[in-house]
PDB file of C-alpha atoms in Angstrom:
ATOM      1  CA  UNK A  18     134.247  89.104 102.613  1.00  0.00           C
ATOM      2  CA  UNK A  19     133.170  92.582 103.417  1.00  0.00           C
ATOM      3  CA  UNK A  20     130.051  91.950 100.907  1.00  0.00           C
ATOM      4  CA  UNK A  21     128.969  88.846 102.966  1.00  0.00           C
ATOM      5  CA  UNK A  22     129.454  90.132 106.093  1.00  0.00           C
ATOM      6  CA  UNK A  23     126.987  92.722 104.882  1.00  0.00           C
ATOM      7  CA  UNK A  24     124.506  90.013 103.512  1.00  0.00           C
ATOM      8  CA  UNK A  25     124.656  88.182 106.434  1.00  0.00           C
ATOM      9  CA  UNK A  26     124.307  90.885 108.917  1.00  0.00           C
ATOM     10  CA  UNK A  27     120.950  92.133 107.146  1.00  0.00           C
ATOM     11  CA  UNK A  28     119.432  88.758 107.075  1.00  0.00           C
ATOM     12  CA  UNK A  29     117.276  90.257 109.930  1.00  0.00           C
ATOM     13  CA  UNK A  30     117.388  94.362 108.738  1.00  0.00           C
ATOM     14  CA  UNK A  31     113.199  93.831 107.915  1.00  0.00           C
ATOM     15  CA  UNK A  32     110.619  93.763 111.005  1.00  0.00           C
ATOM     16  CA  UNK A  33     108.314  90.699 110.802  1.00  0.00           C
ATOM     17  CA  UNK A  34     104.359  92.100 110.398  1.00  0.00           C
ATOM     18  CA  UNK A  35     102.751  91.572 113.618  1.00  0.00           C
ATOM     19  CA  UNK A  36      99.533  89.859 113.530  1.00  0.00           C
ATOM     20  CA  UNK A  37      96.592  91.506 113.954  1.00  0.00           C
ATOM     21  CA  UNK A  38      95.053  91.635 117.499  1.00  0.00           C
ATOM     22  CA  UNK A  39      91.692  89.502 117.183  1.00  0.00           C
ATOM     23  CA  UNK A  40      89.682  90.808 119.490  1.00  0.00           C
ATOM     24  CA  UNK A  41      89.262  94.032 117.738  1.00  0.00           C
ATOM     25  CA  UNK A  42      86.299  94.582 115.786  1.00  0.00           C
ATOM     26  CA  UNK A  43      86.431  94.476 112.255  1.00  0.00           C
ATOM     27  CA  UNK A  44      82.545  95.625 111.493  1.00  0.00           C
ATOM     28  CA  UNK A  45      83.955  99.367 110.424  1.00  0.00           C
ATOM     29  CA  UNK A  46      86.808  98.202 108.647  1.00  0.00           C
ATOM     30  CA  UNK A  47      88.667 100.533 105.808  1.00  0.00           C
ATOM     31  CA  UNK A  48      87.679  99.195 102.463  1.00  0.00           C
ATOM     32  CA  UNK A  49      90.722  97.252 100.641  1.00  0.00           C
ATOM     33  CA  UNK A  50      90.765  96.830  96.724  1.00  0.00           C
ATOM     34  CA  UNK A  51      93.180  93.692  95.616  1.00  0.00           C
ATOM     35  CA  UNK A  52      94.878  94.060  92.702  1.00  0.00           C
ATOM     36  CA  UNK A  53      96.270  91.084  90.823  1.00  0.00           C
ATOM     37  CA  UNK A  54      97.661  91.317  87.231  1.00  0.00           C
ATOM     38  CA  UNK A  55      97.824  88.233  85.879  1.00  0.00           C
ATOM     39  CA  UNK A  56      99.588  87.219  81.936  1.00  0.00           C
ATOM     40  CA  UNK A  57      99.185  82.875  81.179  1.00  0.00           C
ATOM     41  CA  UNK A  58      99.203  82.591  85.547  1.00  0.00           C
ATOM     42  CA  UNK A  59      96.670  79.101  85.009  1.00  0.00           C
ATOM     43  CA  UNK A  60      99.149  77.337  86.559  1.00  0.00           C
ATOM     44  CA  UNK A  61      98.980  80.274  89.630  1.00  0.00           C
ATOM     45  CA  UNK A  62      95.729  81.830  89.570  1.00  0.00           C
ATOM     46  CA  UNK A  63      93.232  79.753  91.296  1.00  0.00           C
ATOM     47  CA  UNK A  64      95.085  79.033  94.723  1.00  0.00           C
ATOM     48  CA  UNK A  65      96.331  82.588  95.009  1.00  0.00           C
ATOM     49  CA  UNK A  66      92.686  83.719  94.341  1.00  0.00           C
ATOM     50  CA  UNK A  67      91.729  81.854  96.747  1.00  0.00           C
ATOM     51  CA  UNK A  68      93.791  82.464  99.143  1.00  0.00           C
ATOM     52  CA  UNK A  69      92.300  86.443  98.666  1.00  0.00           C
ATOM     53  CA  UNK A  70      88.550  85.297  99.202  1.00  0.00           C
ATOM     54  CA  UNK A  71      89.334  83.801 102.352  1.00  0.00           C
ATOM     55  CA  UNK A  72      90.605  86.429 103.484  1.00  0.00           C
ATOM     56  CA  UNK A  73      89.140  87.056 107.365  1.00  0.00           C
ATOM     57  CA  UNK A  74      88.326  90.620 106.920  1.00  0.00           C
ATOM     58  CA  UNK A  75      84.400  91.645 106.594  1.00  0.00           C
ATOM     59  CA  UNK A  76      83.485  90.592 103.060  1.00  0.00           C
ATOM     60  CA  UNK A  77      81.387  94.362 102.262  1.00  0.00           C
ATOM     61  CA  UNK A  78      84.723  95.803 102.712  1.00  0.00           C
ATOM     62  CA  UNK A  79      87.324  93.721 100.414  1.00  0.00           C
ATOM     63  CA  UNK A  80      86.913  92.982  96.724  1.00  0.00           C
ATOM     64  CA  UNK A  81      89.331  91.416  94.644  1.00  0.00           C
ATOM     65  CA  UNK A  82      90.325  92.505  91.339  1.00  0.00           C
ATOM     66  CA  UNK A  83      92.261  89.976  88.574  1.00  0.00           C
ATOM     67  CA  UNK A  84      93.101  91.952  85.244  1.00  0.00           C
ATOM     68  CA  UNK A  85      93.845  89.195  82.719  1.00  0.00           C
ATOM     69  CA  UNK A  86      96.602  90.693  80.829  1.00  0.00           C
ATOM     70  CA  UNK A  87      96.180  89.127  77.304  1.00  0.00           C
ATOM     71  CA  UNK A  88      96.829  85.890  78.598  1.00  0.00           C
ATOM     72  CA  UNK A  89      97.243  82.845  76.006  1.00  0.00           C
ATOM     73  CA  UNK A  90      96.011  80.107  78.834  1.00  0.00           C
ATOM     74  CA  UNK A  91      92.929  79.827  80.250  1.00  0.00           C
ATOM     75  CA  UNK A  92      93.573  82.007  83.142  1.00  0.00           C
ATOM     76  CA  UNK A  93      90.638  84.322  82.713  1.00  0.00           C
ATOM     77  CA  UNK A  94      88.465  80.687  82.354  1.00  0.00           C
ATOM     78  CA  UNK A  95      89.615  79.928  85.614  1.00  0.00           C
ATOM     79  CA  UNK A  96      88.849  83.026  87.679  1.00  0.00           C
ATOM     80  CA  UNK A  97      85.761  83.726  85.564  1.00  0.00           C
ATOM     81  CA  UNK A  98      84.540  80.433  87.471  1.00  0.00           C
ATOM     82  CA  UNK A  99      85.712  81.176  90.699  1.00  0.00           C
ATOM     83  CA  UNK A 100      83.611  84.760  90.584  1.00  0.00           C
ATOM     84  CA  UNK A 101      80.379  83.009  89.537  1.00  0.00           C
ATOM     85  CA  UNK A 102      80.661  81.720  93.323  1.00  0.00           C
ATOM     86  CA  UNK A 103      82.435  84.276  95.442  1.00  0.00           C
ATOM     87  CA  UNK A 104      81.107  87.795  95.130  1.00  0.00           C
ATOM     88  CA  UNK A 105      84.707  88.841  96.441  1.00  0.00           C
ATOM     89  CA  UNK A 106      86.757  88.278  93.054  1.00  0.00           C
ATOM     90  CA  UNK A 107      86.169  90.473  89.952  1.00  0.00           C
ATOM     91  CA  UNK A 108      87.443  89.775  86.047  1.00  0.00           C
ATOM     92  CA  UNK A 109      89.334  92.457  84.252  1.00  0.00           C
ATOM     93  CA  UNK A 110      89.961  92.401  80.716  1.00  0.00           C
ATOM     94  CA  UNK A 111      93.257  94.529  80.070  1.00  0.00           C
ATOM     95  CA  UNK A 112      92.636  96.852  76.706  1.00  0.00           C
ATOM     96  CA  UNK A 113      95.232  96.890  73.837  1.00  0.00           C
ATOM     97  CA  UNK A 114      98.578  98.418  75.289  1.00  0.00           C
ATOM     98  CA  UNK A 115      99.104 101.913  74.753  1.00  0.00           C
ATOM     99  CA  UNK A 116     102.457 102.924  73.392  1.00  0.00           C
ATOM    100  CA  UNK A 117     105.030 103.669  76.318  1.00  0.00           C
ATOM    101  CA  UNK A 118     103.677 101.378  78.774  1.00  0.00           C
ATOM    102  CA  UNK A 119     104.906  98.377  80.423  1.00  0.00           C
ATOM    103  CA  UNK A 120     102.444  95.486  80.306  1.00  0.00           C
ATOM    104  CA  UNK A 121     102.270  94.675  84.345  1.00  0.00           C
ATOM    105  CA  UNK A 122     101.780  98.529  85.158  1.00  0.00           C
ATOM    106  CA  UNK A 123      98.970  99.029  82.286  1.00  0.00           C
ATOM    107  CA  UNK A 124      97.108  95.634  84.043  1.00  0.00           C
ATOM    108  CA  UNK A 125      97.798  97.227  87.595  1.00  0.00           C
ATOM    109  CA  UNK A 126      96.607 100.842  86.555  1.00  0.00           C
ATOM    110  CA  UNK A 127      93.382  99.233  84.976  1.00  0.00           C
ATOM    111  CA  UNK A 128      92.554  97.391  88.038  1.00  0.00           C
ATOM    112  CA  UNK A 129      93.487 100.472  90.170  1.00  0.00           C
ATOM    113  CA  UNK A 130      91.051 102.761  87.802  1.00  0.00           C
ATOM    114  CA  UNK A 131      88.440 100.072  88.076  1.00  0.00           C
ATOM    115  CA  UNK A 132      88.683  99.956  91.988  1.00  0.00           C
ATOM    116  CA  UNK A 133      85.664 101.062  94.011  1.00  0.00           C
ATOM    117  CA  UNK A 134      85.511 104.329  94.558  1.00  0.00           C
ATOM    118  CA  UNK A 135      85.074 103.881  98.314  1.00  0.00           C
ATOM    119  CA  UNK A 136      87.839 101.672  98.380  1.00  0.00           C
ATOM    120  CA  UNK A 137      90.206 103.245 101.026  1.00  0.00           C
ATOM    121  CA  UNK A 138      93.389 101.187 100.120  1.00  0.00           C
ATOM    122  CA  UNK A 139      94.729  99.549  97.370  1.00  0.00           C
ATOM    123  CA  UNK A 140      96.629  96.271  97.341  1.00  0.00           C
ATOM    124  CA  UNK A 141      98.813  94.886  94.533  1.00  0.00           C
ATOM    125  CA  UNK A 142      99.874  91.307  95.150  1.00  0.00           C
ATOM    126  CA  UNK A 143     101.521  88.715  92.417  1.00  0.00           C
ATOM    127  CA  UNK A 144      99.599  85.895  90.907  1.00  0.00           C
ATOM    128  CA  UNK A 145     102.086  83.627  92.349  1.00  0.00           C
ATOM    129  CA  UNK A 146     101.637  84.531  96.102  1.00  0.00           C
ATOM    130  CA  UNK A 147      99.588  82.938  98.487  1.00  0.00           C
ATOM    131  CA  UNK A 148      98.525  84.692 101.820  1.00  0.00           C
ATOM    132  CA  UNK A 149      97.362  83.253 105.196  1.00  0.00           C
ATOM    133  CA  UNK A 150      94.385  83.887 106.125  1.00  0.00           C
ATOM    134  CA  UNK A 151      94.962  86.608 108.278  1.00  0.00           C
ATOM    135  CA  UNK A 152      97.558  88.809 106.031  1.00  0.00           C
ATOM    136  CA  UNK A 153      95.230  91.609 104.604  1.00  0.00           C
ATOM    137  CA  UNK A 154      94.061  92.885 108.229  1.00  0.00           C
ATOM    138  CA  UNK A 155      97.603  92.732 109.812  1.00  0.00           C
ATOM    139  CA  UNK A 156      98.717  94.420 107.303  1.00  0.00           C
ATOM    140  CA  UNK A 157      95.681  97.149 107.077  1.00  0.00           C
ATOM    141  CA  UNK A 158      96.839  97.354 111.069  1.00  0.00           C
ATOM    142  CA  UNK A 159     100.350  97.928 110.556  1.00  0.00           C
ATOM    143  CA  UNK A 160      99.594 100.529 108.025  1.00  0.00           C
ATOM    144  CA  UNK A 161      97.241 102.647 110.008  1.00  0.00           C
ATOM    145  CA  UNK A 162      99.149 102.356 113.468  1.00  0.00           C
ATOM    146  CA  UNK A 163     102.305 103.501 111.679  1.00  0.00           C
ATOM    147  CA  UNK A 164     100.710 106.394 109.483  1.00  0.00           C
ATOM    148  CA  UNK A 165     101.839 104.195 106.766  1.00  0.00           C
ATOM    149  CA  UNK A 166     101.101 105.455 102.915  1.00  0.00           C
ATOM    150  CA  UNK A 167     102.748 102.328 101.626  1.00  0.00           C
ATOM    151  CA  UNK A 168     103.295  98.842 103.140  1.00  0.00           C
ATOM    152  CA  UNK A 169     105.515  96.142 100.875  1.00  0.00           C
ATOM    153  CA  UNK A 170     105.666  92.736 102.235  1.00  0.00           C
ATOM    154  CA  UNK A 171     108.284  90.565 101.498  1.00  0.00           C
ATOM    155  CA  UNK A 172     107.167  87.156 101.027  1.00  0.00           C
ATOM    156  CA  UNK A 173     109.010  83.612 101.863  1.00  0.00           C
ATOM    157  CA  UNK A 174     110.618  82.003  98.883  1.00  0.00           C
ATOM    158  CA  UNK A 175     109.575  78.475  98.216  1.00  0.00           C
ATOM    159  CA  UNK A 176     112.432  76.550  96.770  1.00  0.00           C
ATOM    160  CA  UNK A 177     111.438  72.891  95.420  1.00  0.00           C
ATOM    161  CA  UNK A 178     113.730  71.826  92.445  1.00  0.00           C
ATOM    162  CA  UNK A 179     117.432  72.628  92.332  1.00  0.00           C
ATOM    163  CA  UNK A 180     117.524  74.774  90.125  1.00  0.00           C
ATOM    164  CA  UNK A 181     115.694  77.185  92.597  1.00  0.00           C
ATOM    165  CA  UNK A 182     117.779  76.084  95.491  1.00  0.00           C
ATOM    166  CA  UNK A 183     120.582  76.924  93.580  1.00  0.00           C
ATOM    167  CA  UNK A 184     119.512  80.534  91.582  1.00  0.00           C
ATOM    168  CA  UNK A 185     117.133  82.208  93.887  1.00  0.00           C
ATOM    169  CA  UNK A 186     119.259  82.152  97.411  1.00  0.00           C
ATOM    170  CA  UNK A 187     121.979  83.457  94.863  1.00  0.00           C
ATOM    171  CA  UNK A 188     119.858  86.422  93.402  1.00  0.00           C
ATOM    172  CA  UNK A 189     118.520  87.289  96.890  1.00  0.00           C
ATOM    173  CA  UNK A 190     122.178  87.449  98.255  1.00  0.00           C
ATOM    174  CA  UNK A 191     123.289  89.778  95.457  1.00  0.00           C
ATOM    175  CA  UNK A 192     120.280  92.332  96.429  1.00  0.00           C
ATOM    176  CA  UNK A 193     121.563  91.935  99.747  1.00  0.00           C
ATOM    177  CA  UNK A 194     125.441  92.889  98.336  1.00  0.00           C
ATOM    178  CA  UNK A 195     123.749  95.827  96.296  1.00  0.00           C
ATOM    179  CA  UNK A 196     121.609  97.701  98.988  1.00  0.00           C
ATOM    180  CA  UNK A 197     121.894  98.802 102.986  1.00  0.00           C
ATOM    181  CA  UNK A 198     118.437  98.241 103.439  1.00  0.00           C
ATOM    182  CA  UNK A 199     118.573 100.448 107.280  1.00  0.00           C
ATOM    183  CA  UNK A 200     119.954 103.468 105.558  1.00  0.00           C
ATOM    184  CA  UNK A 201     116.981 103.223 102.581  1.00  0.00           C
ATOM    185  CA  UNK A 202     114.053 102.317 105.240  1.00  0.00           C
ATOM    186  CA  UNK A 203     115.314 105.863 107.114  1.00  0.00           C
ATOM    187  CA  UNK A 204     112.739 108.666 106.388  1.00  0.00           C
ATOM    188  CA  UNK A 205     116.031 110.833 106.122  1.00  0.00           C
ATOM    189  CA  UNK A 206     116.730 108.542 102.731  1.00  0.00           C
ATOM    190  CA  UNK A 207     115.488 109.732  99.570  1.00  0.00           C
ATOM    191  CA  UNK A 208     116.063 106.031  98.352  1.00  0.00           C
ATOM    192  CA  UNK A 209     113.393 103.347  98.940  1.00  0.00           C
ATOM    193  CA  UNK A 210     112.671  99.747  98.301  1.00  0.00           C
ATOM    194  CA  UNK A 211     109.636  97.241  98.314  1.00  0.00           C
ATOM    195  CA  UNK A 212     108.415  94.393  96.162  1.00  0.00           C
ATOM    196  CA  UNK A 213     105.524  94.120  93.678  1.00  0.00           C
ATOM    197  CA  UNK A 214     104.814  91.139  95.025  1.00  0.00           C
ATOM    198  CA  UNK A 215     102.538  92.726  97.705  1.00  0.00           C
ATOM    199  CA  UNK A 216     102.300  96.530  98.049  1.00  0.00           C
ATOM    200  CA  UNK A 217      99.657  98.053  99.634  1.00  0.00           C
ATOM    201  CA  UNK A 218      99.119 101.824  99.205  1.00  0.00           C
ATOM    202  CA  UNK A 219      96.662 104.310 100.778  1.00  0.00           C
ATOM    203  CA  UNK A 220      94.132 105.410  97.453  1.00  0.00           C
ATOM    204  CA  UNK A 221      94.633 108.930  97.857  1.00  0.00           C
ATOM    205  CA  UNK A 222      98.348 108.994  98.352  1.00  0.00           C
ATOM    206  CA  UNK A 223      98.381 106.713  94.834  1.00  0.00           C
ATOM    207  CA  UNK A 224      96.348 109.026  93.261  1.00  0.00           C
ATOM    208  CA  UNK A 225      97.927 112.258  94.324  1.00  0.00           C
ATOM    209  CA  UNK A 226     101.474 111.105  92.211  1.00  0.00           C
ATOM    210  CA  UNK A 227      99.433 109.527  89.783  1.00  0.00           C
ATOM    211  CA  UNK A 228      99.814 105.777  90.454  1.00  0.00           C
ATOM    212  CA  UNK A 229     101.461 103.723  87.911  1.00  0.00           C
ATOM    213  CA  UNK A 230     100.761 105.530  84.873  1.00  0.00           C
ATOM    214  CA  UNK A 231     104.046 107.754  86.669  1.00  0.00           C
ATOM    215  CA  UNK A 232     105.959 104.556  86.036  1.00  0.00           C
ATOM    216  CA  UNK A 233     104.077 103.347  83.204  1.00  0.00           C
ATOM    217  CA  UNK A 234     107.321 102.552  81.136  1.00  0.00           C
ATOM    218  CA  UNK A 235     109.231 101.324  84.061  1.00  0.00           C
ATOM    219  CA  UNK A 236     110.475  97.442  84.074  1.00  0.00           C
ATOM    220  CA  UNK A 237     110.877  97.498  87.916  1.00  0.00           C
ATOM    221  CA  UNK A 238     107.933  99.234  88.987  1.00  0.00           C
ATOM    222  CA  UNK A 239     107.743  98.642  92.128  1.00  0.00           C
ATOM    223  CA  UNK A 240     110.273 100.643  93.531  1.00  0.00           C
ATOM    224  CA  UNK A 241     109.768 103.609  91.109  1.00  0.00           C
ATOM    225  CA  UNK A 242     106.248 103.738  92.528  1.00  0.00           C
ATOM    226  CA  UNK A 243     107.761 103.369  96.263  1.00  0.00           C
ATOM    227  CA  UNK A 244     110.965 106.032  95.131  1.00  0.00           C
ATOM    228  CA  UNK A 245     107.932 108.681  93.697  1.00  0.00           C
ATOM    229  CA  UNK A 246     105.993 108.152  96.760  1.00  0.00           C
ATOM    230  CA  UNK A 247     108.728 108.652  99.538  1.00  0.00           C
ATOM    231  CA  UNK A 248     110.262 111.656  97.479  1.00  0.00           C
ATOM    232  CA  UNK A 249     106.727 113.236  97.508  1.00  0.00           C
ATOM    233  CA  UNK A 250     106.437 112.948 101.343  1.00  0.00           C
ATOM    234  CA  UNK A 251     104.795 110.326 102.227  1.00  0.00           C
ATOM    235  CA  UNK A 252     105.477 107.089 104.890  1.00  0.00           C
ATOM    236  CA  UNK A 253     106.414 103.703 103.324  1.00  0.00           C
ATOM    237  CA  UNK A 254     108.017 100.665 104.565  1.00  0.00           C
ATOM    238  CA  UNK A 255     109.150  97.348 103.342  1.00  0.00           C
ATOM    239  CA  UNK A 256     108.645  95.031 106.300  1.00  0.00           C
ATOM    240  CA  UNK A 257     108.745  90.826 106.324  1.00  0.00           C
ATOM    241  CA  UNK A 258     105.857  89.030 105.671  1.00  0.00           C
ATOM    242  CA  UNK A 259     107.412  85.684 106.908  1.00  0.00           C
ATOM    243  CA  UNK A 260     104.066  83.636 108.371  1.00  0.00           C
ATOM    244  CA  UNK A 261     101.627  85.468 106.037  1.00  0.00           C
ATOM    245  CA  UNK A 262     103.017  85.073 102.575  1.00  0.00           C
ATOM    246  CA  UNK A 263     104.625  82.949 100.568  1.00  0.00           C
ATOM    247  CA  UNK A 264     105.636  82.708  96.956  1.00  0.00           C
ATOM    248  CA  UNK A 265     106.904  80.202  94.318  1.00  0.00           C
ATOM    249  CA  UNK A 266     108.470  82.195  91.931  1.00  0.00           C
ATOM    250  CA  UNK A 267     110.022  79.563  89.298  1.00  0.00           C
ATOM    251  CA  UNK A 268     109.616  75.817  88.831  1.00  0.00           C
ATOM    252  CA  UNK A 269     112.886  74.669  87.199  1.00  0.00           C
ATOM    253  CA  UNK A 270     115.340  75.812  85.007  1.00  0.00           C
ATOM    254  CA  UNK A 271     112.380  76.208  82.207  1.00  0.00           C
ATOM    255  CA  UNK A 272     110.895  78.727  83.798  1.00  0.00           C
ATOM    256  CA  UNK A 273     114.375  80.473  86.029  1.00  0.00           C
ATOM    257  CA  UNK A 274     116.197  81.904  82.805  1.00  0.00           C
ATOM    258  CA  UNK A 275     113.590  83.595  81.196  1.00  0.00           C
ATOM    259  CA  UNK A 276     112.313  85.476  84.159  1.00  0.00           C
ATOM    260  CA  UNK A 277     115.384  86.860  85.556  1.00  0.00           C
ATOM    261  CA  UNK A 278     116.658  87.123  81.744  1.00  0.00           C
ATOM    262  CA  UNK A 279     113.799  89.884  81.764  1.00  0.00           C
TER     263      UNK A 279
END
């Protein structure tokens, strides 16, 4: 009872991102580097792509990155069409693995090495996450009014089948049991939380505790990277993206047991 009560009473613990004002002028934006690592995501790929190139933030100042991770589908076929006609969206090839790294941080560090060097911030989002239109600039202006080093967004779940109505309100409930997300999100904390799903992370604070080859061999990345970078001083938050992203995670039961098995 005590457990729920805590569930329940955190269902609201994350602000909602606040939009970003639209009168303000966009022409000297920061540049933004997406990062998506993507392994056999052709069932994914091309609406979360293009969800990134129409993005409204000034085109000279956002590329997007996909690192095909060895994928067995045509996923790099897909996006390789989609950059002949958006300047935007960029094809990585991921090298052989090296020994001690996990596959999504080796794709994420290659797209992070491969960013433009003027690129002021870099964004990792899932292949499986779609963003409104206005998501990268609200969350550029969250960042920078909070002296923010790392933002996480926490996307809305889309449940179609049962099998997701039935696992994935579970599994979020049981993160809910495990963590008191207002004592982590205090600066006083030396915990920390976020989601892979959409992280962005000022360049030089990423570079200065060496990005994800610090957590190369780490299955949940995510919050290692967010853990390393609050213990080393700097600002992070996980906030809601609820209105700016959403996610389909799983399809069915085909596709539930082998990603939360991992």
């Amino acid at each position: 009872a005590w457990l729920i009560a805590r569930a329940v009473r955190q269902r609201r613990a994350l602000p909602v991102l606040d939009p970003a004002d639209p009168s303000v002028d966009m022409g000297e934006a920061e540049t933004v580097a997406i990062i998506v690592p993507a392994r056999d995501e052709a069932g994914n790929i091309a609406a979360c792509v293009q969800t990134l190139a129409e993005q409204r933030y000034p085109i000279k100042s956002l590329t997007v990155y996909v690192v095909d991770d060895h994928s067995g589908d045509n996923t790099s076929a897909i996006v390789a069409a989609m950059a002949e006609h958006c300047p935007r969206i960029k094809l990585l090839q991921s090298p052989v693995l090296p020994s001690g790294w996990i596959g999504k941080s080796h794709a994420c560090w290659i797209g992070a090495l491969a960013a433009s060097a003027e690129a002021s911030w870099l964004c990792f989002i899932d292949a499986d996450v779609r963003l409104d239109a206005g998501a990268i600039a609200s969350a550029i202006a969250t960042a920078k009014a909070s002296h923010l080093d790392l933002l996480s967004l926490a996307p809305s779940q889309e449940l179609r089948s049962f099998a997701e109505r039935l696992i994935i309100p579970c599994g979020l409930y049981l993160l809910a049991f495990m963590q008191e997300l207002e004592r982590i999100q205090s600066p006083n904390s030396s915990d920390a939380t976020a989601t892979g799903q959409f992280m962005l992370v000022r360049r030089t604070a990423y570079k200065a505790v060496g990005g994800h080859a610090a957590v190369r061999n780490v299955i949940i990345e995510d919050v290692a990277l967010a853990r390393l970078l609050k213990r080393s001083g700097y600002r992070i938050a996980l906030l809601s993206g609820y209105g700016f992203l959403r996610v389909r995670m799983y399809t069915g039961w085909s596709t539930l047991w082998p990603g939360l098995a991992k």
